[in-house]
Structures are given as structure tokens and as C-alpha cells.
XYZ file of C-alpha atoms in Angstrom:
542
model
C 58.609 152.032 26.308
C 62.210 151.099 26.957
C 61.793 152.270 30.535
C 58.715 150.059 31.032
C 60.630 147.055 29.703
C 63.472 147.703 32.189
C 60.989 147.947 35.040
C 59.344 144.705 33.941
C 62.706 142.918 33.750
C 63.684 144.150 37.209
C 60.370 142.990 38.664
C 60.708 139.632 36.955
C 64.216 139.192 38.379
C 62.913 140.004 41.857
C 60.131 137.450 41.514
C 62.550 134.787 40.266
C 64.975 135.551 43.100
C 62.185 135.296 45.668
C 61.006 132.015 44.174
C 64.520 130.531 44.210
C 65.045 131.619 47.818
C 61.717 130.062 48.820
C 62.593 126.780 47.133
C 66.029 126.759 48.776
C 64.540 127.502 52.170
C 61.970 124.697 51.836
C 64.718 122.316 50.773
C 66.813 123.164 53.819
C 63.823 122.740 56.123
C 63.113 119.400 54.499
C 66.734 118.288 55.012
C 66.624 119.326 58.654
C 63.349 117.492 59.277
C 64.739 114.363 57.663
C 67.838 114.736 59.785
C 66.043 114.812 63.123
C 63.036 112.568 62.545
C 64.117 108.991 63.198
C 63.481 106.435 60.547
C 62.205 102.961 61.305
C 65.817 101.728 61.334
C 66.757 104.535 63.714
C 63.919 103.533 66.014
C 65.028 99.901 65.992
C 68.546 101.034 66.902
C 67.452 103.358 69.700
C 65.054 100.762 71.120
C 68.065 98.546 71.836
C 69.735 101.156 74.032
C 68.699 100.249 77.553
C 67.230 103.189 79.416
C 64.157 103.419 81.585
C 64.192 107.195 81.877
C 62.376 110.078 80.228
C 65.235 111.712 78.323
C 63.890 115.221 78.893
C 63.095 114.794 82.589
C 66.242 116.256 84.108
C 66.349 119.254 81.777
C 62.773 120.057 82.783
C 63.031 119.430 86.508
C 66.566 120.448 87.405
C 67.714 123.052 84.905
C 67.678 126.521 86.486
C 65.607 129.290 84.809
C 68.545 130.734 82.885
C 69.207 127.322 81.279
C 65.616 126.247 80.694
C 65.610 128.287 77.498
C 68.817 126.756 76.135
C 68.040 124.927 72.914
C 69.412 121.407 73.208
C 69.294 119.281 70.066
C 66.452 116.748 69.893
C 67.032 113.200 71.183
C 68.721 111.212 68.466
C 71.611 108.934 67.730
C 74.483 110.626 65.934
C 76.227 107.384 65.134
C 75.911 105.088 62.137
C 72.618 103.350 62.733
C 71.100 99.955 62.240
C 71.084 96.670 64.056
C 74.570 95.762 62.790
C 76.028 98.988 64.189
C 74.404 98.332 67.553
C 75.841 94.803 67.666
C 79.290 96.016 66.651
C 79.625 99.173 68.717
C 77.131 99.344 71.559
C 75.747 95.945 72.545
C 76.704 95.208 76.173
C 78.676 92.022 76.818
C 76.707 89.098 78.220
C 76.406 89.081 82.006
C 76.667 85.264 81.783
C 73.958 84.918 84.410
C 75.876 86.821 87.108
C 73.966 89.194 89.371
C 75.001 91.187 92.478
C 74.912 89.149 95.695
C 76.039 91.210 98.679
C 73.770 89.919 101.443
C 75.641 88.445 104.396
C 75.814 84.695 104.945
C 73.541 83.089 107.602
C 76.495 83.071 110.036
C 76.855 86.880 109.955
C 76.085 88.584 113.285
C 75.457 92.124 114.463
C 78.642 94.115 115.173
C 80.387 93.067 118.372
C 80.859 95.495 121.245
C 83.281 98.214 120.227
C 86.742 98.005 121.788
C 87.851 101.461 120.666
C 87.780 104.082 117.931
C 89.351 103.945 114.469
C 90.346 107.263 112.905
C 91.200 107.181 109.205
C 93.183 109.631 107.112
C 92.513 108.766 103.481
C 95.065 109.520 100.782
C 95.093 110.132 97.043
C 92.406 111.201 94.599
C 88.706 110.443 94.736
C 88.819 106.811 93.642
C 91.863 105.925 95.725
C 90.128 107.426 98.767
C 86.869 105.667 97.884
C 88.483 102.223 97.853
C 90.389 103.037 101.043
C 87.223 104.061 102.889
C 85.532 100.790 101.971
C 88.557 98.833 103.166
C 88.543 100.709 106.473
C 84.890 99.777 106.996
C 85.956 96.134 106.732
C 88.980 96.694 109.000
C 86.756 98.320 111.646
C 84.546 95.225 111.545
C 87.548 92.888 111.878
C 89.047 94.671 114.903
C 85.697 95.513 116.597
C 86.183 99.282 116.285
C 83.821 102.216 116.109
C 84.696 103.949 112.859
C 84.851 107.729 112.893
C 83.773 109.166 109.521
C 87.035 109.222 107.528
C 88.949 112.411 106.870
C 89.537 113.094 103.173
C 92.979 113.885 101.805
C 93.589 117.639 101.714
C 97.341 117.556 101.154
C 97.769 115.638 97.900
C 98.542 117.033 94.455
C 94.980 118.364 94.080
C 94.898 120.372 97.350
C 91.150 119.771 97.773
C 89.595 121.118 100.981
C 86.438 118.965 100.709
C 85.176 117.154 103.791
C 83.496 113.737 103.721
C 79.987 115.230 103.709
C 80.902 117.509 100.780
C 81.570 114.492 98.566
C 79.513 111.645 100.052
C 76.072 111.277 101.628
C 77.234 111.020 105.229
C 73.867 110.171 106.782
C 73.230 107.394 104.255
C 76.735 106.008 104.800
C 76.232 105.732 108.561
C 72.674 104.428 108.364
C 73.194 101.789 105.671
C 76.143 100.170 107.499
C 74.513 100.176 110.947
C 74.185 96.373 110.948
C 77.859 95.971 110.072
C 79.903 98.615 111.869
C 79.150 101.413 114.298
C 80.037 104.716 112.609
C 80.053 108.154 114.251
C 80.727 111.606 112.805
C 83.256 112.795 115.357
C 85.402 111.369 118.117
C 83.754 111.880 121.552
C 84.957 115.117 123.152
C 86.436 113.306 126.178
C 88.746 111.352 123.863
C 89.948 114.227 121.678
C 93.073 114.714 123.784
C 93.470 111.036 124.619
C 96.781 109.416 123.709
C 96.425 107.631 120.405
C 98.668 105.566 118.187
C 99.245 106.567 114.575
C 99.722 103.396 112.591
C 100.687 102.736 108.972
C 98.807 99.507 108.315
C 100.833 97.123 106.164
C 99.610 97.023 102.575
C 97.559 94.053 101.319
C 97.200 92.536 104.778
C 94.879 89.676 105.634
C 92.770 88.741 108.646
C 95.673 87.470 110.758
C 97.480 90.802 110.647
C 94.447 92.784 111.830
C 93.221 90.237 114.383
C 96.628 89.442 115.905
C 98.659 92.636 115.538
C 96.320 95.596 115.189
C 93.554 94.389 117.540
C 96.075 93.897 120.356
C 96.690 97.663 120.344
C 93.372 98.090 122.180
C 95.154 96.858 125.318
C 97.061 100.180 125.429
C 95.067 102.632 123.330
C 91.438 103.642 122.950
C 92.067 105.382 119.658
C 93.947 104.031 116.637
C 94.631 106.325 113.721
C 95.264 104.831 110.273
C 97.755 107.171 108.630
C 96.877 105.890 105.157
C 93.959 103.939 103.751
C 94.975 102.839 100.253
C 95.562 99.124 99.556
C 95.607 98.160 103.248
C 93.496 95.038 102.786
C 94.254 91.958 100.704
C 92.363 91.397 97.466
C 91.918 87.670 98.038
C 91.737 84.975 100.726
C 89.412 86.890 103.033
C 86.178 85.510 104.578
C 83.121 85.759 102.340
C 81.332 88.121 104.723
C 84.260 90.561 104.776
C 84.361 90.623 100.973
C 80.598 91.165 100.753
C 80.855 93.945 103.330
C 83.428 95.692 101.115
C 80.935 95.551 98.237
C 78.040 96.821 100.363
C 80.216 99.686 101.493
C 81.383 100.546 97.977
C 78.277 100.012 95.887
C 75.451 100.644 98.351
C 76.632 102.780 101.280
C 79.164 105.109 99.678
C 76.895 107.170 97.461
C 77.715 110.749 96.524
C 76.173 113.754 98.253
C 72.681 114.724 97.017
C 73.889 117.844 95.207
C 76.624 115.901 93.359
C 74.188 113.138 92.417
C 71.671 115.662 91.156
C 74.242 117.480 89.026
C 75.741 114.215 87.767
C 72.362 112.896 86.667
C 71.641 116.176 84.927
C 74.867 115.802 82.925
C 73.906 112.217 82.064
C 70.480 113.250 80.802
C 71.950 116.020 78.683
C 74.404 113.569 77.167
C 71.498 111.202 76.492
C 69.915 113.868 74.289
C 72.510 112.896 71.708
C 71.735 109.185 71.962
C 74.199 106.504 73.146
C 77.556 107.975 74.119
C 81.131 107.033 74.951
C 82.687 108.172 78.238
C 86.401 108.610 77.639
C 88.595 108.871 80.704
C 91.386 110.794 79.019
C 94.145 110.611 81.609
C 96.348 113.081 79.763
C 96.713 115.452 82.673
C 99.788 117.167 84.061
C 99.990 115.118 87.270
C 99.661 111.785 85.419
C 102.304 112.606 82.815
C 104.685 113.965 85.445
C 104.220 110.921 87.688
C 104.610 108.371 84.893
C 107.444 110.165 83.102
C 105.648 109.836 79.759
C 106.649 112.477 77.213
C 105.697 110.967 73.821
C 104.604 113.709 71.377
C 105.444 116.456 73.884
C 107.800 119.352 73.208
C 111.166 119.586 74.925
C 109.890 122.423 77.135
C 106.822 120.400 78.154
C 108.956 117.349 78.972
C 111.252 119.491 81.105
C 108.327 121.038 82.978
C 107.028 117.558 83.855
C 110.490 116.399 84.946
C 110.743 119.334 87.370
C 107.293 118.559 88.829
C 108.295 114.918 89.389
C 111.611 115.955 90.924
C 109.934 118.384 93.339
C 107.125 116.036 94.477
C 108.683 114.373 97.517
C 106.261 111.446 97.861
C 106.846 110.312 94.249
C 109.810 108.024 94.886
C 110.953 107.298 91.312
C 112.698 110.302 89.771
C 114.633 108.945 86.776
C 112.360 107.415 84.127
C 113.113 106.397 80.539
C 110.005 107.643 78.669
C 110.629 105.451 75.589
C 110.973 102.269 77.639
C 107.993 103.296 79.784
C 105.795 103.648 76.707
C 106.918 100.399 75.066
C 105.997 98.523 78.263
C 102.481 99.940 78.055
C 102.878 102.092 81.167
C 101.919 105.399 79.516
C 98.445 106.799 78.946
C 97.420 106.954 75.309
C 97.749 110.420 73.821
C 94.595 112.143 72.524
C 95.842 111.517 68.979
C 96.284 107.793 69.707
C 92.813 107.616 71.257
C 91.378 109.045 68.036
C 93.111 106.364 65.959
C 91.888 103.697 68.390
C 88.241 104.808 68.266
C 88.305 105.042 64.486
C 89.775 101.562 64.194
C 87.052 100.177 66.468
C 84.509 101.580 64.032
C 83.029 104.513 65.958
C 81.980 107.132 63.371
C 82.926 110.787 63.567
C 79.549 111.857 65.007
C 79.803 109.620 68.068
C 79.077 111.727 71.186
C 82.078 111.502 73.523
C 82.158 112.731 77.107
C 85.674 113.649 78.223
C 85.985 112.569 81.855
C 89.143 114.261 83.082
C 90.652 117.389 84.516
C 92.570 119.851 82.386
C 94.242 118.205 79.382
C 97.967 118.967 79.380
C 98.777 121.389 76.593
C 95.103 122.131 76.019
C 93.831 122.416 72.458
C 97.315 121.926 70.993
C 97.135 118.257 72.023
C 93.380 117.861 71.481
C 93.220 119.152 67.900
C 93.721 115.796 66.157
C 91.198 113.975 68.352
C 88.699 116.808 67.846
C 89.211 116.718 64.069
C 88.103 113.066 64.099
C 85.381 113.442 66.735
C 83.964 116.980 66.871
C 81.266 116.021 69.407
C 83.669 116.130 72.338
C 81.888 117.202 75.497
C 82.748 117.731 79.125
C 81.342 119.325 82.245
C 82.541 122.773 81.289
C 82.246 122.892 77.508
C 80.745 121.040 74.631
C 80.194 121.514 70.929
C 77.795 119.919 68.520
C 76.764 120.095 64.902
C 72.948 119.832 64.966
C 72.432 120.466 61.245
C 75.422 118.899 59.569
C 74.143 119.629 56.071
C 74.193 123.368 56.750
C 77.655 123.116 58.346
C 76.347 125.081 61.291
C 78.306 124.738 64.520
C 76.805 125.846 67.832
C 78.802 126.059 71.031
C 77.175 125.895 74.431
C 78.035 124.540 77.842
C 76.893 121.140 79.076
C 76.499 122.856 82.436
C 76.427 126.538 83.265
C 79.017 128.361 85.343
C 76.341 128.832 88.004
C 75.555 125.106 88.112
C 79.216 124.110 88.429
C 80.180 126.876 90.846
C 79.501 124.802 94.029
C 81.920 122.109 92.782
C 84.624 124.200 91.135
C 88.019 124.336 92.856
C 87.194 120.971 94.458
C 88.921 118.238 92.461
C 87.185 115.368 94.273
C 83.718 116.794 93.670
C 84.434 117.457 89.991
C 85.839 113.923 89.682
C 82.632 112.581 91.242
C 80.613 114.193 88.434
C 82.829 112.483 85.861
C 82.406 109.207 87.759
C 78.606 109.350 87.509
C 78.614 110.178 83.784
C 81.150 107.384 83.177
C 79.152 104.777 85.101
C 76.022 105.655 83.122
C 77.689 105.687 79.689
C 76.932 103.130 76.996
C 80.658 102.594 76.464
C 83.473 103.451 78.877
C 87.066 103.695 77.621
C 90.023 104.700 79.816
C 93.242 105.848 78.162
C 95.169 104.629 81.234
C 94.398 101.875 83.742
C 94.596 103.928 86.923
C 92.385 104.253 89.975
C 89.488 105.886 88.115
C 89.530 103.254 85.361
C 89.599 100.398 87.880
C 86.813 101.875 90.004
C 84.495 102.594 87.073
C 85.211 99.228 85.419
C 84.455 97.409 88.682
C 81.278 99.360 89.373
C 79.983 98.834 85.828
C 80.807 95.115 85.997
C 78.986 94.872 89.346
C 75.878 96.618 87.958
C 75.936 94.742 84.638
C 76.526 97.925 82.659
C 77.438 98.351 78.989
C 80.845 97.912 77.428
C 84.003 98.868 79.294
C 86.777 98.680 76.712
C 90.250 98.489 78.235
C 92.861 99.400 75.596
C 95.822 97.022 75.291
C 98.365 99.843 75.424
C 101.453 97.641 75.065
C 100.172 96.155 71.806
C 98.688 99.423 70.567
C 101.868 101.498 70.807
C 103.628 99.076 68.452
C 100.840 99.546 65.906
C 100.898 103.319 66.364
C 104.662 103.366 65.841
C 104.234 101.449 62.579
C 101.776 104.110 61.454
C 104.259 106.843 62.339
C 107.056 105.015 60.480
C 104.887 104.518 57.403
C 105.069 100.719 57.468
C 101.320 100.545 58.106
C 98.387 102.742 57.153
C 94.998 103.270 58.702
C 92.298 101.147 57.167
C 90.736 97.705 57.280
C 93.936 95.844 58.208
C 94.663 98.052 61.230
C 90.999 98.012 62.218
C 90.849 94.209 62.165
C 93.993 93.936 64.294
C 92.692 96.359 66.932
C 89.224 94.801 67.023
C 90.755 91.321 67.448
C 92.969 92.590 70.289
C 89.936 93.798 72.222
C 87.304 91.113 71.673
C 87.825 89.855 75.231
C 88.370 93.278 76.790
C 84.753 94.507 76.910
C 84.064 94.253 80.638
C 82.270 90.904 80.681
C 82.033 89.171 84.100
C 85.008 86.897 84.788
C 86.810 85.586 87.833
C 89.282 87.992 89.409
C 92.892 87.300 88.479
C 95.264 86.125 91.198
C 98.969 86.962 91.523
C 101.347 86.617 88.604
C 103.161 83.294 88.725
C 106.697 83.561 90.087
C 106.234 86.835 91.952
C 107.005 86.966 95.674
C 106.474 89.213 98.682
C 104.870 92.588 98.084
C 105.269 92.210 94.322
C 103.019 89.144 94.518
C 100.215 91.067 96.237
C 100.745 94.060 93.973
C 100.345 91.878 90.872
C 96.872 90.664 91.883
C 93.867 92.179 90.165
C 92.347 94.867 92.390
C 89.225 93.811 94.300
C 87.275 96.941 93.356
C 87.944 96.496 89.641
C 86.442 92.994 89.736
C 84.486 91.653 92.718
C 83.711 88.282 91.111
C 83.285 85.713 92.635
C 82.794 87.403 96.013
C 79.913 89.773 95.162
C 78.591 88.425 91.863
C 76.792 85.102 91.810
C 74.940 82.914 89.351
C 71.558 82.611 90.974
C 69.945 80.526 88.254
C 69.945 80.071 84.487
C 71.596 82.677 82.265
C 69.816 86.017 82.379
C 69.719 88.634 79.638
C 71.527 91.877 80.390
C 69.557 93.906 82.872
C 68.374 97.436 82.185
C 70.604 100.317 83.191
C 70.261 101.737 86.690
C 71.069 105.292 87.671
C 74.138 105.156 89.912
C 73.469 105.835 93.561
């Protein structure tokens, strides 16, 4: 009898255990379903995010077989939702009625008969070369030259062996500018050994310099070689048709190669699976820190390593830099930790998807830990992590792109940078930690297209607030948040007239102080064509 009772108790316990497990399982399934099925408020929020694309299209059409089975989380917004959150965090600034206007004026004519050939050796990283190429298109027009497809920089810090056609769509470039400048792929064979002049064009030069000094070189030479291409054309005071040609070259002719565009759009669509996202150009890379001399929050060994790199890089002219003074002047990139404080103060919640547009972060995870602790959904080309079922505290780790997908671009800094460029242009919010060539190029392109927010951190003001936090005279919270939000109300990428030189500056410093043409092409390439228009829908970058 006693034995039967024991058996009955054991069976009863098993039944109760099974029932409890079933209830728990159903509860978890219910939580997960509630987590991924958008509510009416969610739908209202997502409806405001401008996109005309099927979010799943690229994963279906372009993902190779080995990735087609990868389980991506369902499309959803991981940020605090509701109309108020959209207004506060994601709503694009008003375009104020400005739309692209790059068509030539009625006085524009077909290119004049070529007087010779212009060879161009570009210099710098992707965005520096990109701006230089567009300037050289305009220079070729001014001096009546046939432009030979520019040679990309293979000797800079990045040691990239890419040719023009590896990064850009060469055929499209030549074809789309046919009514402006004659462009050929290679110098004619009979001129390969012809005597040529190698010329360093003077920086920020206007029409007079090219028409009166450079064009006269055709009297002695058939081939002129521009030794450098960066900043060789003035930002302002150029004819309207030359300025519009620069914009046509930059925003219409100079598209990336088909394979880069395809991969870039695939990355964009995969980011879109998480809803609206921030593209963060985190310029906390070894070359940037070494060049700028910024060592805040670095160890003594790291600071010494950067000093040696700067000392041994011959074309970096400034060797002795005071890192404290450099930072207080706002000349240093924000650290990953500072970026985390900045994003939090702006109101972006911890589940905001963030695409890290950069090369290798100096110091790796040791410097990324604090940013990642605030924003675990940090993603990049190579790696990403997400938390699809937060209630179960389950963390999955996959790659935003497979090794096989990235293999054609790996070891080519310019091609990898082009992928970051595409994802940054297409982002709902773009934030650069440093106002360098990439930040200027992306800001200008987004402003031209009427894209979402481009938030430019006021680094000089921010470092003073960050130092107060470190000293304990201020704490994170509403007061800090209000200060940072107020500082950036007018720094959201809204159309505005390009800034001229700083008052009182002279000579080269005067030209250097002007706002770069490719960061803001208004009024030259943005026009009010009628009454104020609402913000236009997002376009895929081409």
C-alpha cells in the first residue's frame, strides 16, 4: 500500500512538473509574440520612416545560398516608439523647399575642342580622392583638356592597390559626363612617352589661375599631370556652370562599381530589418589618432605608439602636438565612451541599432566596452550582435555579411570605405565623431538628397561637459541632456547657405577657413523651385 502511494506521488509530481513547464513555455511564446508583433503605435511610428523598398528584398535576391538560411530578426523598431519619439529622435529636418538643381544654364555649350590631355594622380582616402576627382572634371572643362580616368592613390597610409574601375563605375562615369568633358580610359599609345609636365596645382584656385597659368602650358606640352587632386579648386566665386558640373560629377557621375553598390545595398537592407538606425562614423582609428595627436583616455604605451607613427610618417608635417590643448580646441575625435554619453543625452535608447562605419577601432574591445554596454546593438560590415528576445536574455551573434561576401573587398581600404559610405548615406541618422573628409562628404551628399538627420557634434563644447562629468561637478541626467540637445538643435543637417571665410583671415588661411563645397553645395546645386515642399522620400544612393 505504501509502495502504491509513493508511485502515485511520483506520478503526480511528474504531471505537475509537466503542467508547470507547459505553462511557462506558453508564457514565453506569448511574450515573444508580443515582442515582435507591432502594436498600432508601433505601426504609426514605422509608417513615418521614409522608405519605398521591400525590406526583405535584398536578403531574398542577393544573399548567397549559405546565407539564405540565416535567421535574421523580423522587421521592427528597437527604439522607444510613438509619435513623440519619432519627432524627437528620427524626424528629418525640413528641406525648406530646396531641391537638387544641377542642370546647366542656357549658356552652357558642348565641350570645346581638346587642347591636350590631363592626367590626375589622386591622393588620400576614398572621400578625399572622390572630391579631388570631381574637381579635376571641372578643371578639365576649364582648360579644354581630355581627362584620362584618374589614378587612385596607392601610396598613402592605407596602401590600397585598387584601380578606378575597382571602386567606381568607370563606364557610367565616362558616359554621364560626355556632354561636359571628354574622358578616356588611357592615354593614347603615341603619347605615352611624350614629354609631360608634372604640376602641383595651387590649392583653392579660381578660374583665373587655370585659364591664365595652367592653360598656357598647352603651348609647350600635350600632356599635363596633376600631382595631387585634393582642394585644388576654390569653394566659392566660380561660375554657376562650373559649380553645377562639380555636383553632377559628384552626385550623378561618380557612382560606385556595381559589385560595391550591390553589397552596400544588401548591408542597408539588413540594417533596415531592425527598423530605423544610426550610422556612426567612429573615427577612432590608429591613423586618425596618430595624425591628430589625440591621446585622451589612452594608456602611456598607446600614446607612445601613436607618437612614433606620427614621427615616422614623412608627409605629416606637424610632429609636436599638445594632446590636452588639441582636445580643448575641439580638434580630437570623440572617444567611444564620449559617443555613448552623447547618444544617451540626445535620448536614443539602449536598443537603438547603430552601424559602426569605420576601420579597425584603436585598442579594439578595450575602448569599445563602455559604448557597447550602453548600446549592445552595435553592428558593422564584419560583425554584429543583437538581442532578439530581450525578455529571455538570449544573445545571438552573427555577421552582417559573410566572409565570402566581403572577400572581394577585403584588404582594399577604399572599397571597404565605400560600403560604409553607402550605409551612412542611407541611414536615418548620421553622426560623425570627427569632422573629417568622410563626415563632410556624407553630410554634403545627404543634404543634397534631402536625407534624414546628420548630427554634427559640437566637440569643443562637449569636451567641457565631459570633463565636468569626469570631475564629478556634473552628473548624467536631465540637466546634461537638455544642455546637449540645446547645443545641437541647429546641427541636424538642414539646408543652409554655405559659410564663407572666417572674418579677419588672410591668404591660404582664408581659403582654408571656408566651408567645403562638397559638405554643402547650397546655393549652387540646391534651389527653391516653388513653395515649400515636404521632405522627399529616401532614395537609394547611386
